[in-house]
XYZ file of C-alpha atoms in Angstrom:
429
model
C -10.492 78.193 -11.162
C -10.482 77.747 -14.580
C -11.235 80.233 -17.481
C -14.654 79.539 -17.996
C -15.473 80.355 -13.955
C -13.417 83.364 -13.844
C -14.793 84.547 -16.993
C -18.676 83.966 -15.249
C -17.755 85.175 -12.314
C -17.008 88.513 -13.193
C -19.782 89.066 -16.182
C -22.620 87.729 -13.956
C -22.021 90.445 -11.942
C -21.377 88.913 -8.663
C -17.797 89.240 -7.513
C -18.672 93.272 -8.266
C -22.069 93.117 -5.954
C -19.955 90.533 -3.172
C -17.090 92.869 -2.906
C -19.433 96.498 -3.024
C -21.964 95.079 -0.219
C -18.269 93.919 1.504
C -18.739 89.826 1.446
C -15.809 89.077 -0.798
C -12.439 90.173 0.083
C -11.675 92.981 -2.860
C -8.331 92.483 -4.802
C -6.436 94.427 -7.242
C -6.043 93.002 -10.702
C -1.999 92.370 -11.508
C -0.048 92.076 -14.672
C -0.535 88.303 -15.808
C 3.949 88.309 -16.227
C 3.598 87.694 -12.441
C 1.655 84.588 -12.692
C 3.411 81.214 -10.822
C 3.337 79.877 -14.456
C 3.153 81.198 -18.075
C -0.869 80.903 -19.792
C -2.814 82.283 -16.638
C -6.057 84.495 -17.579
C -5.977 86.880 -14.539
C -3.402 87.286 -11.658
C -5.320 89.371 -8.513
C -4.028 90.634 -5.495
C -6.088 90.625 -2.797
C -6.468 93.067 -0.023
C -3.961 92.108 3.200
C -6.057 91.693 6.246
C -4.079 92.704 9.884
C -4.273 89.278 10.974
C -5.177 86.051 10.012
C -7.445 83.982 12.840
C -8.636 81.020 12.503
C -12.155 78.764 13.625
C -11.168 77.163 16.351
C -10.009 80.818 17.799
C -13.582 81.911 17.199
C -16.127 82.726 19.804
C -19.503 80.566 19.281
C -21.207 83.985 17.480
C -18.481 84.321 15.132
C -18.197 81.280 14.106
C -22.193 81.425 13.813
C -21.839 84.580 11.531
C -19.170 82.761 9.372
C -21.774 79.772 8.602
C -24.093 82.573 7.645
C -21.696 84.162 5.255
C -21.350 80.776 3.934
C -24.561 80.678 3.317
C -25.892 83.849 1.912
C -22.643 83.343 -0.707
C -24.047 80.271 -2.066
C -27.426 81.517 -2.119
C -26.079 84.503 -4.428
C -24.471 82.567 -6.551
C -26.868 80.068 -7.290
C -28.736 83.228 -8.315
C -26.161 84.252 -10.723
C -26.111 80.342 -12.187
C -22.747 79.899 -10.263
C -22.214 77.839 -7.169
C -19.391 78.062 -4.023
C -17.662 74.950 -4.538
C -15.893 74.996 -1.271
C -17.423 75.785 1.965
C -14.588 75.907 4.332
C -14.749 78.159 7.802
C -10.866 78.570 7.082
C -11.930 80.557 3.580
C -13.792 83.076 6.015
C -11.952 86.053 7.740
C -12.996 88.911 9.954
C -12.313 92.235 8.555
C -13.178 95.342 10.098
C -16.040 93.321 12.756
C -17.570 91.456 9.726
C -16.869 88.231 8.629
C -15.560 88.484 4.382
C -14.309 85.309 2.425
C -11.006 85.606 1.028
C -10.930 82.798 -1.312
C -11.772 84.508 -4.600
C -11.925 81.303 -6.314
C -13.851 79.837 -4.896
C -16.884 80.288 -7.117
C -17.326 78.283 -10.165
C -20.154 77.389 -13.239
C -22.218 74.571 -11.737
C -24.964 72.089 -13.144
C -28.170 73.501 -12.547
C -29.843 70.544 -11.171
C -26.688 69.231 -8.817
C -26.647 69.206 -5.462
C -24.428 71.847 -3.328
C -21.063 69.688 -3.550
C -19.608 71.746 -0.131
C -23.003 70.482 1.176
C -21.265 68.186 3.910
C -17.888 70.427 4.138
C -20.209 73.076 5.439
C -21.741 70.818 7.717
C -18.664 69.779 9.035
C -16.976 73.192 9.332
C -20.025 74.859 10.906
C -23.261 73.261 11.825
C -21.413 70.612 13.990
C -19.145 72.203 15.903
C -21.710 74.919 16.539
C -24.435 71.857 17.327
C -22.113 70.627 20.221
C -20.778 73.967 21.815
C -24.753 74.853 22.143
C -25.905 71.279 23.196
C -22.879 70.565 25.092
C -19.599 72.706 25.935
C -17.826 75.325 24.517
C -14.716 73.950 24.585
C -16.008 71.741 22.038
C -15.409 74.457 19.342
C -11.511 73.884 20.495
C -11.859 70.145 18.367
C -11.849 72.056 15.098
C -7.889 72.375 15.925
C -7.526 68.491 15.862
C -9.843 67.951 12.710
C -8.847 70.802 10.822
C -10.960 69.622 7.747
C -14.150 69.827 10.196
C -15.621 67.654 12.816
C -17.153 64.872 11.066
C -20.666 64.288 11.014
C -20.932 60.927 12.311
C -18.723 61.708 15.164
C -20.635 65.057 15.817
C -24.000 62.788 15.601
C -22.796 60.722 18.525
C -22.160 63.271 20.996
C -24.822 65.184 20.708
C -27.413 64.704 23.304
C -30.780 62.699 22.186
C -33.459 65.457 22.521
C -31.619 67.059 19.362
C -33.608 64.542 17.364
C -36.452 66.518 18.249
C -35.089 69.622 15.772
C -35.484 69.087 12.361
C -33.326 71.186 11.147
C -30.337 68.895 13.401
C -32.208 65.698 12.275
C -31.941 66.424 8.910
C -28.399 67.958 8.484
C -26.657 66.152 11.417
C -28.165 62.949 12.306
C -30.302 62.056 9.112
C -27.267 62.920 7.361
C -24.738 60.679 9.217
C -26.784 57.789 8.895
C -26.700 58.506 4.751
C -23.058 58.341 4.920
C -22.586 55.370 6.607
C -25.201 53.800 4.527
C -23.278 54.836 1.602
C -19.846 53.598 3.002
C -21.346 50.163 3.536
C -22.539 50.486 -0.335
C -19.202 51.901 -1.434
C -18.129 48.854 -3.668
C -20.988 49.058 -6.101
C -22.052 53.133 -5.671
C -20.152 53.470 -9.057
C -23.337 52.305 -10.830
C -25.512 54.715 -9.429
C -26.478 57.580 -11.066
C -25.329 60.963 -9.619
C -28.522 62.491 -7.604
C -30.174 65.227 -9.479
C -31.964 68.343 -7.495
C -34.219 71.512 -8.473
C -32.986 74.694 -8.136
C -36.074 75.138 -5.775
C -34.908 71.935 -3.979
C -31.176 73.482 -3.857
C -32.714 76.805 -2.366
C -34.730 74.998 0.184
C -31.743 73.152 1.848
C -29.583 76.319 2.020
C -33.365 77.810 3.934
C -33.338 74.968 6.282
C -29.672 75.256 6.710
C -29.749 78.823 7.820
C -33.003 78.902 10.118
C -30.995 75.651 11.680
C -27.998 77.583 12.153
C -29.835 80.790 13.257
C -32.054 78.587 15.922
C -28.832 77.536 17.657
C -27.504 79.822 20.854
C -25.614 79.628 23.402
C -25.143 81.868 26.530
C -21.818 82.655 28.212
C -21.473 82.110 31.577
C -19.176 81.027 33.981
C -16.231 82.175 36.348
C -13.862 84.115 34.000
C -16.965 86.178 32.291
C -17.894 86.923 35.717
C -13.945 87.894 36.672
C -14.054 90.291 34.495
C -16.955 92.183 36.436
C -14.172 92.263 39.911
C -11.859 94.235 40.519
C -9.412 94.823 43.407
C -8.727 98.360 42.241
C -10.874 101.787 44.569
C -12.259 104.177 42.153
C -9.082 106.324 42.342
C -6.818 103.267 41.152
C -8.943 101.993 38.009
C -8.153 105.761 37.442
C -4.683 105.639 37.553
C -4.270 102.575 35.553
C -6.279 103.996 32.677
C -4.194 107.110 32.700
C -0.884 105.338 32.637
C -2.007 102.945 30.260
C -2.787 105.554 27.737
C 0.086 107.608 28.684
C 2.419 104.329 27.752
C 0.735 103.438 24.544
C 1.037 107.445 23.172
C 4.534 106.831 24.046
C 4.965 104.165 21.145
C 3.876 104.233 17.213
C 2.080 101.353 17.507
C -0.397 100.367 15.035
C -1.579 96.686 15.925
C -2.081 95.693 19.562
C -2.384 92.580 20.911
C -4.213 92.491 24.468
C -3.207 89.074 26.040
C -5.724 87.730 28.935
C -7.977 90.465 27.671
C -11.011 89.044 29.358
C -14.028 90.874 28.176
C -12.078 93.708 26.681
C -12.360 96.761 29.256
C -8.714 97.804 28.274
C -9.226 96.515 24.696
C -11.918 99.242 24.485
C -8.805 101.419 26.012
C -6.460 100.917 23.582
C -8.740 100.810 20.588
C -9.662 104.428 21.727
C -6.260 105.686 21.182
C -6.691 104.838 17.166
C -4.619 100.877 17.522
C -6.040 98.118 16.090
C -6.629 95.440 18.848
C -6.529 91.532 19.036
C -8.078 90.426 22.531
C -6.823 87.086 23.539
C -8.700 84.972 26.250
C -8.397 81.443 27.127
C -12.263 81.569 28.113
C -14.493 80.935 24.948
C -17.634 82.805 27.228
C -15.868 85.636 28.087
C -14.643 86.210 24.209
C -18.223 85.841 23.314
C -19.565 88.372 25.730
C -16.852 90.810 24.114
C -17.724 90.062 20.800
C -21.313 90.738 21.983
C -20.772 93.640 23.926
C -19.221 95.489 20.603
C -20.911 97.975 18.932
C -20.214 97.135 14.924
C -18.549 100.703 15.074
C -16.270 99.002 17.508
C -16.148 95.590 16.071
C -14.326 97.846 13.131
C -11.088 97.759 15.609
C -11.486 94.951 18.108
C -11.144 91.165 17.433
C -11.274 88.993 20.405
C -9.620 85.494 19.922
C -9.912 82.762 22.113
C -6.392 81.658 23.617
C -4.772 80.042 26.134
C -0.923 81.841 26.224
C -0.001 78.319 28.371
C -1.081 76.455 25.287
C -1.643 78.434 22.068
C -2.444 77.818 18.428
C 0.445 75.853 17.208
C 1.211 75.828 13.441
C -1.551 72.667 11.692
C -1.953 70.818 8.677
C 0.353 69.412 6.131
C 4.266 69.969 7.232
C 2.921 71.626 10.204
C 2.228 74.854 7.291
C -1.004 74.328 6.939
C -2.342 76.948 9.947
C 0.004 79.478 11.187
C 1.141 79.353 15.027
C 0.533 82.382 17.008
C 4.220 82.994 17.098
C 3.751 82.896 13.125
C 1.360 85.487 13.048
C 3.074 88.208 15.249
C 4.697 90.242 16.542
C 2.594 92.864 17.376
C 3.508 96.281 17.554
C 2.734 96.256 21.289
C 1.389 93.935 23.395
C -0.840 94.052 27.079
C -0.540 91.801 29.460
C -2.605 93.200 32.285
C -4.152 91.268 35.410
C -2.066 88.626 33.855
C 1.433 87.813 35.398
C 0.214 86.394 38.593
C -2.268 84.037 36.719
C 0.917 82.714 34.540
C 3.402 82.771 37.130
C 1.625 81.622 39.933
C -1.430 79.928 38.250
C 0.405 77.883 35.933
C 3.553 77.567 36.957
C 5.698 79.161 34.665
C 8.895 81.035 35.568
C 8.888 84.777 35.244
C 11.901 84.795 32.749
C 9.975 82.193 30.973
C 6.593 84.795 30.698
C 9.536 87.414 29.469
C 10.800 85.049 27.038
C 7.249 84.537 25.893
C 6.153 88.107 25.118
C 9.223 89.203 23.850
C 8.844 86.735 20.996
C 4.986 88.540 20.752
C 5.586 91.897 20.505
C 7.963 94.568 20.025
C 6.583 96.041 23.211
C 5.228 95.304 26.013
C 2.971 97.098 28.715
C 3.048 94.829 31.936
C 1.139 94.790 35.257
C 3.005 92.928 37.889
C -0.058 91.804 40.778
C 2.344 91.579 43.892
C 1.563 88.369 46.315
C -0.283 90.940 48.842
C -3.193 91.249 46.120
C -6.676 90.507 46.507
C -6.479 88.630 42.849
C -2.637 87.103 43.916
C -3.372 85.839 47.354
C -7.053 83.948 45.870
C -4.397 82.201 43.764
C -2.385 81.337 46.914
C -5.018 80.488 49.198
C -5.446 76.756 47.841
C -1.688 75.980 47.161
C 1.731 76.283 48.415
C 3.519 79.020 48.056
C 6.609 78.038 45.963
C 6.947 80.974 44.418
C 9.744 82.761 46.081
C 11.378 85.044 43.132
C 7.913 86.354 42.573
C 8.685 90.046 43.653
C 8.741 93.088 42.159
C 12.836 92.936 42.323
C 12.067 89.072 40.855
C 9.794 90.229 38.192
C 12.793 93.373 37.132
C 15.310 90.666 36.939
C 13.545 88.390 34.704
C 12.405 90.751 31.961
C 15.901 92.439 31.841
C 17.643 90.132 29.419
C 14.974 90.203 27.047
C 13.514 93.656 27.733
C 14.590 96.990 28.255
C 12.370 98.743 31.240
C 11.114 102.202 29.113
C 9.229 103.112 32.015
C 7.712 101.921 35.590
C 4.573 103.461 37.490
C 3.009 102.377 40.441
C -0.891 102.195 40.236
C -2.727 104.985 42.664
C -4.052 103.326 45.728
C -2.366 99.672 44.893
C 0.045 97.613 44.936
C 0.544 97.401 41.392
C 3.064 98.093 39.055
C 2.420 99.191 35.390
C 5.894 98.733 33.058
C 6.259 99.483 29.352
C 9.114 97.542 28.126
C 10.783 97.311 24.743
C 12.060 94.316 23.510
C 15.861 94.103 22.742
């Protein structure tokens, strides 16, 4: 940002209203001496969030309020006679259950009567991948990790079923839209003649309108086994007792501020944890069952639960330029403690993977650990079972002790009330 936008930026008045009504991330102004080189105008320091998640981690609602922030920023600042020059989902965060941009900079003195430059970018980072998750999968939202500057238009255009020609908001923004680029591609060699495109103010106010009745018009329902897996349980009334107790008996054992709930389905023991005062990441592989947590949060609870969609047998690796770009789980951790309940036999027997390799795993996640081993005589375990072989022979409780020893030492061990299963808190070595 140069002088002229800081300068704007603060006198308008709008990084002061975007930080009060909690939009803009707020920051800390620093002594210019610490500036990366000599002649800056302002050095800030903005407020460290707990954890930094990305879009293609988002459930299809959070990624839908991010567009929205998006939105209502450029629609402020076109107010103040400024303009968001970047509209990238990676410049949005969640902080305390509501999404805040953290790119400071991003706001600069526009002409009046030029079109929103971040036009497409926002396109690209939001309206398309939300367009195919509600007109075709969820898992779609997952392709933001492979074109981590957004899904293209004309690529999004092409998948998306017909009868969304029939919405004019997707017409317009989407399809209309893809066919202007490719018109202007074939026109590239002489589009240097043209004259740049001049719009209203009005005009500019009216396409962020359509934009956000588009983006508000778009849903999508979660549904499906895992959201529904959450609702079983193999556990009477007396052991869901027990394993709350000991679970909250384990975690006021430890001084942990930040927990990260691995396989946390739709966040019963999220809500747990978050109750004893930590400050909870909920990890799922299944993008409905994150969005019927994120749903199911009150916005006083939003405040200390995040659910995240990942898969633990495949998660976020690091992205981007020298592989720097995007962080990698791994990057982003360790948590103080983490949970891994309901989760050991679906690793272990579901995917395949070795129990020292699951200790291996969440050792390098979290400084602690509070396990549930599901024996092969459970409900859950034996489902697993019934369709394959069982190859699994060092899947016992002894196995299970012998494989977390090297990288864990056992704090603690209680067996669930009425059940075969184990609760362990374990501290990493």
């Amino acid at each position: 940002m140069g002088e002229a936008d800081w300068l704007a930026f603060n006198e308008s008045g709008l990084a002061s209203s975007l930080m009060a009504d909690r939009l803009l991330v707020d920051h800390e102004v620093v002594d210019t001496g610490q500036a990366a080189r000599p002649g800056a105008v302002a050095v800030i320091r903005p407020r460290e969030l707990p954890l930094i998640s990305y879009p293609y981690e988002w459930s299809f609602s959070q990624l839908r309020e991010g567009a929205l922030l998006t939105l209502e920023l450029q629609r402020r600042a076109l107010a103040a006679g400024l303009r968001l020059k970047d509209a990238s989902a990676y410049n949005v965060q969640f902080d305390a259950g509501r999404p805040i941009l953290i790119d400071t900079l991003s706001f600069e003195v526009g002409d009046a009567e030029q079109p929103w430059p971040a036009y497409r970018q926002f396109c690209e980072h939001f309206l398309a991948p939300l367009a195919l998750i509600a007109y075709r999968d969820p898992r779609c939202g997952l392709m933001l990790r492979d074109f981590i500057d957004g899904i293209p238009v004309d690529f999004a255009a092409r998948l998306l079923p017909g009868r969304t020609r029939l919405k004019p908001g997707l017409l317009a923004h989407l399809h209309f839209h893809a066919a202007a680029q490719r018109r202007s591609q074939a026109a590239a060699p002489t589009a240097e003649h043209r004259s740049p495109r001049r719009m209203s103010k009005t005009g500019q106010e009216a396409i962020l309108d359509s934009l956000r009745r588009t983006v508000e018009g778009l849903r999508w329902k979660p549904s499906g086994h895992w959201v529904q897996y959450g609702r079983q349980t193999s556990y009477s009334e007396a052991g869901a007792a027990s394993k709350h107790a000991n679970l909250e008996r384990m975690l006021d054992g430890t001084d942990a501020r930040v927990v990260w709930d691995l396989g946390a389905n739709v966040g019963t023991y999220s809500t747990a944890a978050a109750a004893k005062g930590r400050q909870v990441i909920a990890f799922d592989q299944d993008a409905g069952s994150v969005e019927h947590h994120w749903l199911a949060l009150s916005p006083d609870a939003r405040a200390s639960v995040l659910p995240l969609v990942m898969d633990l047998s495949n998660p976020s690796p690091g992205l981007g330029w020298g592989l720097e770009e995007r962080r990698s789980l791994f990057e982003r951790g360790p948590a103080d403690v983490i949970m891994a309940l309901a989760l050991i036999h679906h690793l272990a027997i579901g995917n395949n993977v070795p129990l020292d390799r699951v200790a291996s795993l969440f050792a390098r996640l979290g400084r602690r650990a509070i396990v549930e081993f599901v024996p092969k005589e459970d409900p859950m375990a034996r489902h697993l079972l019934a369709a394959r072989k069982d190859i699994f022979p060092d899947y016992t409780l002894e196995g299970f002790r012998a494989a977390f020893a090297p990288p864990f030492r056992i704090l603690e061990e209680a067996q669930i009330d009425d059940s075969r299963r184990t609760l362990f808190l374990l501290e990493a070595r």
